[in-house]
């Protein structure tokens, strides 16, 4: 008898890379502990638990029977109103709750935004090195991730002229991530404004991922002036995550800021993907916007201090160069010319108990680099790096 053909999976999904962090965590499991506790600098996980008061609010909200029922597709009113008020304070401009959609994390915010903006065959400009989930999402949607190179010499800040040269008839959007994952680079307000102007002039969307906005260094209170411009709703979409600033990544809460007509269209996608975000977490975070503000500010100061400590720890180490550091991340050049970054990272994890991610996880041309997540370990673990890296060789 003739054999029946096997059903096929979506080729675009098959072309999408496997999530890389589990591979790196496997290297760490082979560390024997000989040099002390593992220094896990791989995933961007808050290094401290959320405040007890926020956890109590979650417990109270979970015990409320009404929160077990369906909620609004774009989020419950309390969190949409609270977040609109918060970003109005941050950017010095008025936002309506109708311009906010609450999502199940910022990764979902990005996925539904890309589904709203582009279709198979289109392209989106992603600054490289890029956040791997951004590239993975576009690949599985059949959308080309067009690399926008960002050089160490420029502090990994993208250049507008370079971006414009990459735009063609199939380009639908430019994505900026600031503070950046993976490099830690903080884009100057004038750079963000220039990209906003470019997108407005060329009929493109600027998608501004500000997951790490709460960890800007120093006393920077306003990340940029783009949302203060009257025309932003026609070409700018903002993305945000509550995971890091509130130390609740497991609650899966993010937000999209866009013009009301765009939010309405994104709502169609959200209805098919999530129906509504988890309601008890929304209730807790809506209280926490003001309720743990002082705690969030102390946490910001602590994360910035860790970035400074990381630079100071790495400075005496011959050959290791900190190319950029800010918010949650640092991007480092390793000293082993010609070596594969994955080999460097694997040996570091297994022999020295230091887990970092190899640069190629974040796009092409990154073999000389490692990404360090400096926010998810306490200062005393960062201080161990000097001893762990001294004398390390391949």
mmCIF file of C-alpha atoms in Angstrom:
data_model
loop_
_atom_site.group_PDB
_atom_site.id
_atom_site.type_symbol
_atom_site.label_atom_id
_atom_site.label_comp_id
_atom_site.label_asym_id
_atom_site.label_seq_id
_atom_site.Cartn_x
_atom_site.Cartn_y
_atom_site.Cartn_z
ATOM 1 C CA UNK A 1 0.000 0.000 0.000
ATOM 2 C CA UNK A 2 1.233 3.539 -0.705
ATOM 3 C CA UNK A 3 2.232 5.432 2.398
ATOM 4 C CA UNK A 4 0.342 8.567 3.320
ATOM 5 C CA UNK A 5 2.366 11.774 3.495
ATOM 6 C CA UNK A 6 3.113 13.052 6.982
ATOM 7 C CA UNK A 7 1.428 16.344 7.884
ATOM 8 C CA UNK A 8 3.811 19.267 7.843
ATOM 9 C CA UNK A 9 4.372 21.960 10.408
ATOM 10 C CA UNK A 10 4.520 25.632 9.492
ATOM 11 C CA UNK A 11 7.889 26.105 7.696
ATOM 12 C CA UNK A 12 8.290 29.575 9.220
ATOM 13 C CA UNK A 13 8.012 28.031 12.686
ATOM 14 C CA UNK A 14 10.525 25.339 11.784
ATOM 15 C CA UNK A 15 12.912 28.069 10.635
ATOM 16 C CA UNK A 16 12.620 29.804 14.014
ATOM 17 C CA UNK A 17 15.496 29.190 16.405
ATOM 18 C CA UNK A 18 15.011 27.292 19.651
ATOM 19 C CA UNK A 19 14.800 29.431 22.831
ATOM 20 C CA UNK A 20 18.490 29.681 23.785
ATOM 21 C CA UNK A 21 18.492 30.202 27.560
ATOM 22 C CA UNK A 22 17.698 26.533 28.436
ATOM 23 C CA UNK A 23 20.838 25.504 26.550
ATOM 24 C CA UNK A 24 22.957 27.821 28.700
ATOM 25 C CA UNK A 25 21.269 26.643 31.880
ATOM 26 C CA UNK A 26 22.272 23.118 30.906
ATOM 27 C CA UNK A 27 25.925 24.181 30.964
ATOM 28 C CA UNK A 28 25.486 25.475 34.508
ATOM 29 C CA UNK A 29 24.085 22.149 35.695
ATOM 30 C CA UNK A 30 27.458 20.598 34.893
ATOM 31 C CA UNK A 31 29.291 22.938 37.266
ATOM 32 C CA UNK A 32 30.567 20.987 40.302
ATOM 33 C CA UNK A 33 30.501 23.887 42.767
ATOM 34 C CA UNK A 34 34.242 23.718 43.403
ATOM 35 C CA UNK A 35 34.681 27.492 43.338
ATOM 36 C CA UNK A 36 31.610 28.316 45.369
ATOM 37 C CA UNK A 37 28.056 29.201 44.400
ATOM 38 C CA UNK A 38 27.080 29.658 40.774
ATOM 39 C CA UNK A 39 27.162 33.272 39.604
ATOM 40 C CA UNK A 40 24.162 33.225 37.273
ATOM 41 C CA UNK A 41 24.371 36.186 34.915
ATOM 42 C CA UNK A 42 22.251 34.660 32.148
ATOM 43 C CA UNK A 43 18.570 35.595 32.323
ATOM 44 C CA UNK A 44 17.101 38.999 33.174
ATOM 45 C CA UNK A 45 15.416 37.989 36.415
ATOM 46 C CA UNK A 46 14.864 40.429 39.285
ATOM 47 C CA UNK A 47 17.371 39.648 41.998
ATOM 48 C CA UNK A 48 15.001 40.379 44.865
ATOM 49 C CA UNK A 49 11.491 39.295 45.783
ATOM 50 C CA UNK A 50 8.620 41.757 45.402
ATOM 51 C CA UNK A 51 7.625 43.714 48.501
ATOM 52 C CA UNK A 52 5.481 41.864 51.009
ATOM 53 C CA UNK A 53 2.753 44.488 50.680
ATOM 54 C CA UNK A 54 2.443 43.750 46.952
ATOM 55 C CA UNK A 55 2.202 40.008 47.622
ATOM 56 C CA UNK A 56 -0.550 40.623 50.160
ATOM 57 C CA UNK A 57 -2.483 42.603 47.560
ATOM 58 C CA UNK A 58 -2.130 39.705 45.143
ATOM 59 C CA UNK A 59 -3.449 37.253 47.737
ATOM 60 C CA UNK A 60 -6.418 39.492 48.468
ATOM 61 C CA UNK A 61 -7.183 39.910 44.778
ATOM 62 C CA UNK A 62 -6.901 36.163 44.146
ATOM 63 C CA UNK A 63 -9.437 35.548 46.924
ATOM 64 C CA UNK A 64 -11.955 37.906 45.322
ATOM 65 C CA UNK A 65 -14.460 35.753 43.361
ATOM 66 C CA UNK A 66 -15.049 38.469 40.791
ATOM 67 C CA UNK A 67 -11.434 38.191 39.646
ATOM 68 C CA UNK A 68 -12.075 34.596 38.570
ATOM 69 C CA UNK A 69 -14.426 35.862 35.870
ATOM 70 C CA UNK A 70 -13.479 37.179 32.449
ATOM 71 C CA UNK A 71 -12.167 40.725 32.333
ATOM 72 C CA UNK A 72 -11.602 43.334 29.670
ATOM 73 C CA UNK A 73 -9.804 42.198 26.517
ATOM 74 C CA UNK A 74 -7.328 45.079 26.765
ATOM 75 C CA UNK A 75 -7.106 44.876 30.556
ATOM 76 C CA UNK A 76 -9.096 45.929 33.581
ATOM 77 C CA UNK A 77 -9.992 49.582 33.940
ATOM 78 C CA UNK A 78 -8.069 50.117 37.194
ATOM 79 C CA UNK A 79 -4.697 49.154 35.709
ATOM 80 C CA UNK A 80 -5.294 50.915 32.396
ATOM 81 C CA UNK A 81 -6.208 54.095 34.274
ATOM 82 C CA UNK A 82 -3.310 53.752 36.704
ATOM 83 C CA UNK A 83 -0.766 53.109 33.974
ATOM 84 C CA UNK A 84 -2.091 55.980 31.845
ATOM 85 C CA UNK A 85 -1.656 58.286 34.830
ATOM 86 C CA UNK A 86 1.854 56.937 35.450
ATOM 87 C CA UNK A 87 3.116 57.495 31.915
ATOM 88 C CA UNK A 88 1.448 60.914 31.862
ATOM 89 C CA UNK A 89 3.640 61.756 34.866
ATOM 90 C CA UNK A 90 6.775 60.252 33.294
ATOM 91 C CA UNK A 91 6.489 61.860 29.866
ATOM 92 C CA UNK A 92 4.769 65.105 30.793
ATOM 93 C CA UNK A 93 1.932 64.454 28.342
ATOM 94 C CA UNK A 94 -1.682 63.348 28.726
ATOM 95 C CA UNK A 95 -2.547 59.711 27.994
ATOM 96 C CA UNK A 96 -6.032 58.237 27.967
ATOM 97 C CA UNK A 97 -6.758 54.744 29.363
ATOM 98 C CA UNK A 98 -8.164 54.006 25.881
ATOM 99 C CA UNK A 99 -4.577 54.363 24.613
ATOM 100 C CA UNK A 100 -3.381 51.535 26.871
ATOM 101 C CA UNK A 101 -3.718 47.784 26.428
ATOM 102 C CA UNK A 102 -2.579 45.430 29.194
ATOM 103 C CA UNK A 103 -0.945 42.211 27.984
ATOM 104 C CA UNK A 104 0.428 38.979 29.392
ATOM 105 C CA UNK A 105 3.963 40.310 29.557
ATOM 106 C CA UNK A 106 5.960 42.494 27.189
ATOM 107 C CA UNK A 107 6.842 39.546 24.962
ATOM 108 C CA UNK A 108 3.148 39.175 24.204
ATOM 109 C CA UNK A 109 2.871 42.925 23.717
ATOM 110 C CA UNK A 110 5.547 42.639 21.035
ATOM 111 C CA UNK A 111 3.959 39.612 19.336
ATOM 112 C CA UNK A 112 0.499 41.172 19.037
ATOM 113 C CA UNK A 113 1.984 44.486 17.894
ATOM 114 C CA UNK A 114 3.947 42.781 15.125
ATOM 115 C CA UNK A 115 0.837 40.854 14.094
ATOM 116 C CA UNK A 116 -0.984 44.176 13.844
ATOM 117 C CA UNK A 117 1.750 45.909 11.806
ATOM 118 C CA UNK A 118 3.240 43.378 9.398
ATOM 119 C CA UNK A 119 2.362 40.308 7.406
ATOM 120 C CA UNK A 120 4.386 37.572 5.768
ATOM 121 C CA UNK A 121 6.811 39.009 3.225
ATOM 122 C CA UNK A 122 7.196 42.368 4.990
ATOM 123 C CA UNK A 123 10.298 43.385 6.921
ATOM 124 C CA UNK A 124 11.037 45.123 10.220
ATOM 125 C CA UNK A 125 14.332 46.785 11.166
ATOM 126 C CA UNK A 126 15.877 45.406 14.355
ATOM 127 C CA UNK A 127 19.044 46.973 15.801
ATOM 128 C CA UNK A 128 21.747 44.344 16.237
ATOM 129 C CA UNK A 129 22.712 42.845 18.540
ATOM 130 C CA UNK A 130 19.000 42.132 18.988
ATOM 131 C CA UNK A 131 16.781 40.621 21.647
ATOM 132 C CA UNK A 132 16.399 37.050 20.401
ATOM 133 C CA UNK A 133 12.639 36.791 21.065
ATOM 134 C CA UNK A 134 12.080 39.787 18.798
ATOM 135 C CA UNK A 135 13.808 38.021 15.909
ATOM 136 C CA UNK A 136 12.117 34.693 16.696
ATOM 137 C CA UNK A 137 8.668 36.300 16.629
ATOM 138 C CA UNK A 138 9.223 37.867 13.222
ATOM 139 C CA UNK A 139 10.624 34.647 11.752
ATOM 140 C CA UNK A 140 7.647 32.567 12.802
ATOM 141 C CA UNK A 141 5.329 35.230 11.340
ATOM 142 C CA UNK A 142 7.167 35.070 8.014
ATOM 143 C CA UNK A 143 8.431 38.638 8.467
ATOM 144 C CA UNK A 144 12.061 39.431 7.668
ATOM 145 C CA UNK A 145 14.194 40.693 10.552
ATOM 146 C CA UNK A 146 16.378 43.254 8.797
ATOM 147 C CA UNK A 147 19.531 43.890 10.866
ATOM 148 C CA UNK A 148 20.354 47.500 11.744
ATOM 149 C CA UNK A 149 23.994 47.268 12.859
ATOM 150 C CA UNK A 150 24.968 49.043 16.084
ATOM 151 C CA UNK A 151 28.719 49.248 16.640
ATOM 152 C CA UNK A 152 30.595 49.270 19.958
ATOM 153 C CA UNK A 153 32.315 52.481 18.830
ATOM 154 C CA UNK A 154 28.929 54.229 18.832
ATOM 155 C CA UNK A 155 27.978 52.791 22.219
ATOM 156 C CA UNK A 156 25.622 50.387 20.418
ATOM 157 C CA UNK A 157 23.324 53.309 19.603
ATOM 158 C CA UNK A 158 21.647 52.967 16.173
ATOM 159 C CA UNK A 159 22.199 55.527 13.445
ATOM 160 C CA UNK A 160 19.232 57.106 11.634
ATOM 161 C CA UNK A 161 21.013 57.482 8.274
ATOM 162 C CA UNK A 162 22.031 53.825 8.342
ATOM 163 C CA UNK A 163 18.443 52.858 9.115
ATOM 164 C CA UNK A 164 16.993 54.942 6.294
ATOM 165 C CA UNK A 165 19.290 53.260 3.793
ATOM 166 C CA UNK A 166 17.785 49.882 4.780
ATOM 167 C CA UNK A 167 14.164 50.913 4.244
ATOM 168 C CA UNK A 168 12.361 49.628 1.171
ATOM 169 C CA UNK A 169 8.776 49.164 -0.007
ATOM 170 C CA UNK A 170 8.274 46.158 2.283
ATOM 171 C CA UNK A 171 9.475 47.845 5.495
ATOM 172 C CA UNK A 172 6.705 48.305 8.039
ATOM 173 C CA UNK A 173 8.418 49.276 11.285
ATOM 174 C CA UNK A 174 11.629 50.028 13.146
ATOM 175 C CA UNK A 175 12.054 48.588 16.635
ATOM 176 C CA UNK A 176 14.141 50.338 19.294
ATOM 177 C CA UNK A 177 14.868 48.834 22.725
ATOM 178 C CA UNK A 178 16.109 51.328 25.315
ATOM 179 C CA UNK A 179 17.633 50.744 27.806
ATOM 180 C CA UNK A 180 18.789 47.988 25.530
ATOM 181 C CA UNK A 181 18.650 44.242 25.854
ATOM 182 C CA UNK A 182 21.261 42.818 25.310
ATOM 183 C CA UNK A 183 23.826 45.641 25.411
ATOM 184 C CA UNK A 184 22.585 47.859 28.243
ATOM 185 C CA UNK A 185 22.939 50.906 25.959
ATOM 186 C CA UNK A 186 20.687 53.856 26.790
ATOM 187 C CA UNK A 187 19.631 55.695 23.642
ATOM 188 C CA UNK A 188 19.883 59.497 23.880
ATOM 189 C CA UNK A 189 16.553 61.370 23.646
ATOM 190 C CA UNK A 190 17.707 63.033 20.431
ATOM 191 C CA UNK A 191 18.314 59.626 18.819
ATOM 192 C CA UNK A 192 14.820 58.441 19.716
ATOM 193 C CA UNK A 193 13.371 61.717 18.402
ATOM 194 C CA UNK A 194 15.276 61.333 15.131
ATOM 195 C CA UNK A 195 13.924 57.820 14.622
ATOM 196 C CA UNK A 196 10.401 59.020 15.407
ATOM 197 C CA UNK A 197 10.788 61.755 12.786
ATOM 198 C CA UNK A 198 12.146 59.252 10.247
ATOM 199 C CA UNK A 199 9.219 56.882 10.770
ATOM 200 C CA UNK A 200 6.674 59.702 10.529
ATOM 201 C CA UNK A 201 8.276 60.955 7.303
ATOM 202 C CA UNK A 202 8.514 57.497 5.688
ATOM 203 C CA UNK A 203 5.103 56.206 6.782
ATOM 204 C CA UNK A 204 6.511 53.566 9.158
ATOM 205 C CA UNK A 205 5.823 52.591 12.754
ATOM 206 C CA UNK A 206 8.374 53.200 15.471
ATOM 207 C CA UNK A 207 7.981 50.439 18.062
ATOM 208 C CA UNK A 208 9.670 51.590 21.254
ATOM 209 C CA UNK A 209 10.315 48.788 23.754
ATOM 210 C CA UNK A 210 10.996 50.388 27.146
ATOM 211 C CA UNK A 211 10.889 47.294 29.333
ATOM 212 C CA UNK A 212 13.835 48.642 31.364
ATOM 213 C CA UNK A 213 12.702 52.274 31.482
ATOM 214 C CA UNK A 214 12.503 52.221 35.291
ATOM 215 C CA UNK A 215 16.250 51.606 35.578
ATOM 216 C CA UNK A 216 17.625 54.631 33.769
ATOM 217 C CA UNK A 217 20.870 55.749 35.411
ATOM 218 C CA UNK A 218 21.315 58.871 37.479
ATOM 219 C CA UNK A 219 18.425 61.256 37.901
ATOM 220 C CA UNK A 220 17.024 60.844 34.370
ATOM 221 C CA UNK A 221 13.287 61.206 34.880
ATOM 222 C CA UNK A 222 12.042 61.559 31.301
ATOM 223 C CA UNK A 223 13.500 59.044 28.813
ATOM 224 C CA UNK A 224 12.612 61.136 25.755
ATOM 225 C CA UNK A 225 10.183 63.731 24.399
ATOM 226 C CA UNK A 226 8.528 61.646 21.672
ATOM 227 C CA UNK A 227 5.251 61.183 23.526
ATOM 228 C CA UNK A 228 5.047 64.924 24.154
ATOM 229 C CA UNK A 229 4.690 65.491 20.390
ATOM 230 C CA UNK A 230 1.111 65.858 19.225
ATOM 231 C CA UNK A 231 1.459 63.488 16.254
ATOM 232 C CA UNK A 232 2.958 60.471 18.006
ATOM 233 C CA UNK A 233 -0.276 58.452 17.812
ATOM 234 C CA UNK A 234 0.059 58.213 14.026
ATOM 235 C CA UNK A 235 3.432 56.453 14.011
ATOM 236 C CA UNK A 236 4.675 55.451 17.499
ATOM 237 C CA UNK A 237 3.775 52.433 19.656
ATOM 238 C CA UNK A 238 5.254 51.976 23.131
ATOM 239 C CA UNK A 239 5.855 48.635 24.876
ATOM 240 C CA UNK A 240 6.472 48.073 28.592
ATOM 241 C CA UNK A 241 6.839 45.300 31.154
ATOM 242 C CA UNK A 242 5.825 45.352 34.808
ATOM 243 C CA UNK A 243 8.017 42.270 35.388
ATOM 244 C CA UNK A 244 11.288 43.963 36.222
ATOM 245 C CA UNK A 245 10.386 47.136 38.117
ATOM 246 C CA UNK A 246 7.824 45.321 40.274
ATOM 247 C CA UNK A 247 9.894 42.089 40.512
ATOM 248 C CA UNK A 248 6.979 39.970 39.287
ATOM 249 C CA UNK A 249 8.053 38.242 36.028
ATOM 250 C CA UNK A 250 5.907 35.218 36.841
ATOM 251 C CA UNK A 251 2.743 37.342 36.884
ATOM 252 C CA UNK A 252 3.142 38.064 33.150
ATOM 253 C CA UNK A 253 1.975 41.657 32.847
ATOM 254 C CA UNK A 254 2.973 44.163 30.190
ATOM 255 C CA UNK A 255 1.464 47.128 28.404
ATOM 256 C CA UNK A 256 1.072 48.670 24.964
ATOM 257 C CA UNK A 257 0.692 52.427 24.490
ATOM 258 C CA UNK A 258 -0.757 53.489 21.134
ATOM 259 C CA UNK A 259 -3.397 55.652 19.553
ATOM 260 C CA UNK A 260 -6.941 54.551 20.364
ATOM 261 C CA UNK A 261 -7.657 53.206 16.840
ATOM 262 C CA UNK A 262 -4.481 51.094 17.001
ATOM 263 C CA UNK A 263 -5.392 49.713 20.434
ATOM 264 C CA UNK A 264 -8.801 48.760 19.049
ATOM 265 C CA UNK A 265 -7.174 46.754 16.246
ATOM 266 C CA UNK A 266 -4.663 45.139 18.610
ATOM 267 C CA UNK A 267 -7.639 44.159 20.746
ATOM 268 C CA UNK A 268 -8.712 41.782 17.972
ATOM 269 C CA UNK A 269 -5.404 39.941 18.287
ATOM 270 C CA UNK A 270 -5.554 39.904 22.084
ATOM 271 C CA UNK A 271 -9.045 38.421 22.029
ATOM 272 C CA UNK A 272 -7.737 35.489 20.007
ATOM 273 C CA UNK A 273 -4.573 34.986 22.077
ATOM 274 C CA UNK A 274 -5.427 35.678 25.701
ATOM 275 C CA UNK A 275 -9.048 36.952 26.011
ATOM 276 C CA UNK A 276 -7.844 38.897 29.063
ATOM 277 C CA UNK A 277 -4.695 39.215 31.212
ATOM 278 C CA UNK A 278 -4.671 37.514 34.620
ATOM 279 C CA UNK A 279 -6.897 39.689 36.749
ATOM 280 C CA UNK A 280 -5.522 39.206 40.264
ATOM 281 C CA UNK A 281 -2.073 40.340 39.146
ATOM 282 C CA UNK A 282 -3.599 43.375 37.453
ATOM 283 C CA UNK A 283 -5.349 44.351 40.680
ATOM 284 C CA UNK A 284 -2.140 44.048 42.707
ATOM 285 C CA UNK A 285 -0.017 46.023 40.240
ATOM 286 C CA UNK A 286 -2.634 48.768 39.851
ATOM 287 C CA UNK A 287 -2.261 49.332 43.612
ATOM 288 C CA UNK A 288 1.517 48.961 43.412
ATOM 289 C CA UNK A 289 2.039 51.808 40.946
ATOM 290 C CA UNK A 290 1.764 54.208 43.874
ATOM 291 C CA UNK A 291 1.861 51.706 46.736
ATOM 292 C CA UNK A 292 5.460 50.550 46.217
ATOM 293 C CA UNK A 293 6.830 53.645 44.489
ATOM 294 C CA UNK A 294 9.479 54.215 47.184
ATOM 295 C CA UNK A 295 10.541 50.560 46.984
ATOM 296 C CA UNK A 296 10.829 50.802 43.204
ATOM 297 C CA UNK A 297 13.055 53.849 43.488
ATOM 298 C CA UNK A 298 15.354 52.094 45.978
ATOM 299 C CA UNK A 299 15.498 49.115 43.634
ATOM 300 C CA UNK A 300 16.462 51.378 40.717
ATOM 301 C CA UNK A 301 19.315 52.822 42.748
ATOM 302 C CA UNK A 302 20.494 49.331 43.703
ATOM 303 C CA UNK A 303 20.492 48.095 40.097
ATOM 304 C CA UNK A 304 22.470 51.130 38.964
ATOM 305 C CA UNK A 305 24.958 50.528 41.765
ATOM 306 C CA UNK A 306 25.442 46.961 40.531
ATOM 307 C CA UNK A 307 26.270 48.261 37.066
ATOM 308 C CA UNK A 308 28.974 50.459 38.575
ATOM 309 C CA UNK A 309 30.304 47.584 40.679
ATOM 310 C CA UNK A 310 30.431 45.344 37.614
ATOM 311 C CA UNK A 311 32.524 47.881 35.693
ATOM 312 C CA UNK A 312 34.890 48.296 38.638
ATOM 313 C CA UNK A 313 35.252 44.525 39.060
ATOM 314 C CA UNK A 314 36.031 43.956 35.387
ATOM 315 C CA UNK A 315 38.477 46.847 34.901
ATOM 316 C CA UNK A 316 41.609 45.105 36.311
ATOM 317 C CA UNK A 317 41.046 41.905 34.296
ATOM 318 C CA UNK A 318 43.387 41.752 31.322
ATOM 319 C CA UNK A 319 41.660 41.320 27.986
ATOM 320 C CA UNK A 320 38.068 41.461 29.234
ATOM 321 C CA UNK A 321 36.422 44.677 27.999
ATOM 322 C CA UNK A 322 33.073 46.077 29.120
ATOM 323 C CA UNK A 323 31.743 47.612 25.917
ATOM 324 C CA UNK A 324 28.472 48.858 27.375
ATOM 325 C CA UNK A 325 26.572 48.612 30.649
ATOM 326 C CA UNK A 326 23.276 50.024 31.828
ATOM 327 C CA UNK A 327 19.992 49.072 33.456
ATOM 328 C CA UNK A 328 19.923 45.247 33.627
ATOM 329 C CA UNK A 329 22.734 44.372 31.231
ATOM 330 C CA UNK A 330 26.358 44.602 30.228
ATOM 331 C CA UNK A 331 27.917 43.585 26.927
ATOM 332 C CA UNK A 332 31.452 42.285 27.190
ATOM 333 C CA UNK A 333 34.231 41.425 24.729
ATOM 334 C CA UNK A 334 36.040 38.249 25.764
ATOM 335 C CA UNK A 335 39.836 38.033 25.317
ATOM 336 C CA UNK A 336 40.008 34.875 23.185
ATOM 337 C CA UNK A 337 40.467 35.963 19.580
ATOM 338 C CA UNK A 338 38.907 33.559 17.101
ATOM 339 C CA UNK A 339 37.150 31.505 19.779
ATOM 340 C CA UNK A 340 33.447 30.716 19.518
ATOM 341 C CA UNK A 341 31.517 32.640 22.135
ATOM 342 C CA UNK A 342 29.488 29.527 22.984
ATOM 343 C CA UNK A 343 32.687 27.675 23.873
ATOM 344 C CA UNK A 344 33.811 30.542 26.099
ATOM 345 C CA UNK A 345 30.434 30.681 27.859
ATOM 346 C CA UNK A 346 30.204 26.920 28.270
ATOM 347 C CA UNK A 347 33.692 26.613 29.749
ATOM 348 C CA UNK A 348 33.072 29.563 32.065
ATOM 349 C CA UNK A 349 29.916 27.907 33.394
ATOM 350 C CA UNK A 350 31.357 24.445 33.832
ATOM 351 C CA UNK A 351 34.833 25.348 35.116
ATOM 352 C CA UNK A 352 34.391 28.676 36.906
ATOM 353 C CA UNK A 353 30.712 28.699 37.866
ATOM 354 C CA UNK A 354 29.939 31.880 35.913
ATOM 355 C CA UNK A 355 26.950 31.678 33.580
ATOM 356 C CA UNK A 356 26.708 34.270 30.797
ATOM 357 C CA UNK A 357 25.117 34.130 27.351
ATOM 358 C CA UNK A 358 27.152 33.962 24.125
ATOM 359 C CA UNK A 359 26.852 36.904 21.750
ATOM 360 C CA UNK A 360 25.510 34.909 18.761
ATOM 361 C CA UNK A 361 22.283 34.344 20.708
ATOM 362 C CA UNK A 362 21.680 38.014 19.873
ATOM 363 C CA UNK A 363 22.312 38.012 16.159
ATOM 364 C CA UNK A 364 25.049 37.734 13.534
ATOM 365 C CA UNK A 365 28.584 38.962 14.016
ATOM 366 C CA UNK A 366 28.679 38.580 17.807
ATOM 367 C CA UNK A 367 31.218 35.777 18.354
ATOM 368 C CA UNK A 368 33.575 38.074 20.280
ATOM 369 C CA UNK A 369 30.940 38.982 22.864
ATOM 370 C CA UNK A 370 29.093 37.765 25.949
ATOM 371 C CA UNK A 371 25.940 39.232 27.447
ATOM 372 C CA UNK A 372 25.859 39.695 31.205
ATOM 373 C CA UNK A 373 22.634 40.157 33.179
ATOM 374 C CA UNK A 374 23.924 42.120 36.156
ATOM 375 C CA UNK A 375 20.596 42.700 37.894
ATOM 376 C CA UNK A 376 19.717 39.188 38.970
ATOM 377 C CA UNK A 377 22.561 38.631 41.456
ATOM 378 C CA UNK A 378 23.445 40.492 44.609
ATOM 379 C CA UNK A 379 26.507 42.710 44.831
ATOM 380 C CA UNK A 380 28.542 40.059 46.640
ATOM 381 C CA UNK A 381 28.105 37.649 43.705
ATOM 382 C CA UNK A 382 29.264 40.295 41.222
ATOM 383 C CA UNK A 383 32.338 40.844 43.403
ATOM 384 C CA UNK A 384 33.270 37.169 42.889
ATOM 385 C CA UNK A 385 33.891 37.728 39.184
ATOM 386 C CA UNK A 386 37.434 39.006 39.671
ATOM 387 C CA UNK A 387 38.564 35.789 41.311
ATOM 388 C CA UNK A 388 36.542 33.570 38.941
ATOM 389 C CA UNK A 389 37.844 35.132 35.721
ATOM 390 C CA UNK A 390 41.477 35.565 36.790
ATOM 391 C CA UNK A 391 43.577 32.897 35.133
ATOM 392 C CA UNK A 392 40.727 31.540 33.041
ATOM 393 C CA UNK A 393 41.882 30.296 29.633
ATOM 394 C CA UNK A 394 40.617 28.083 26.826
#
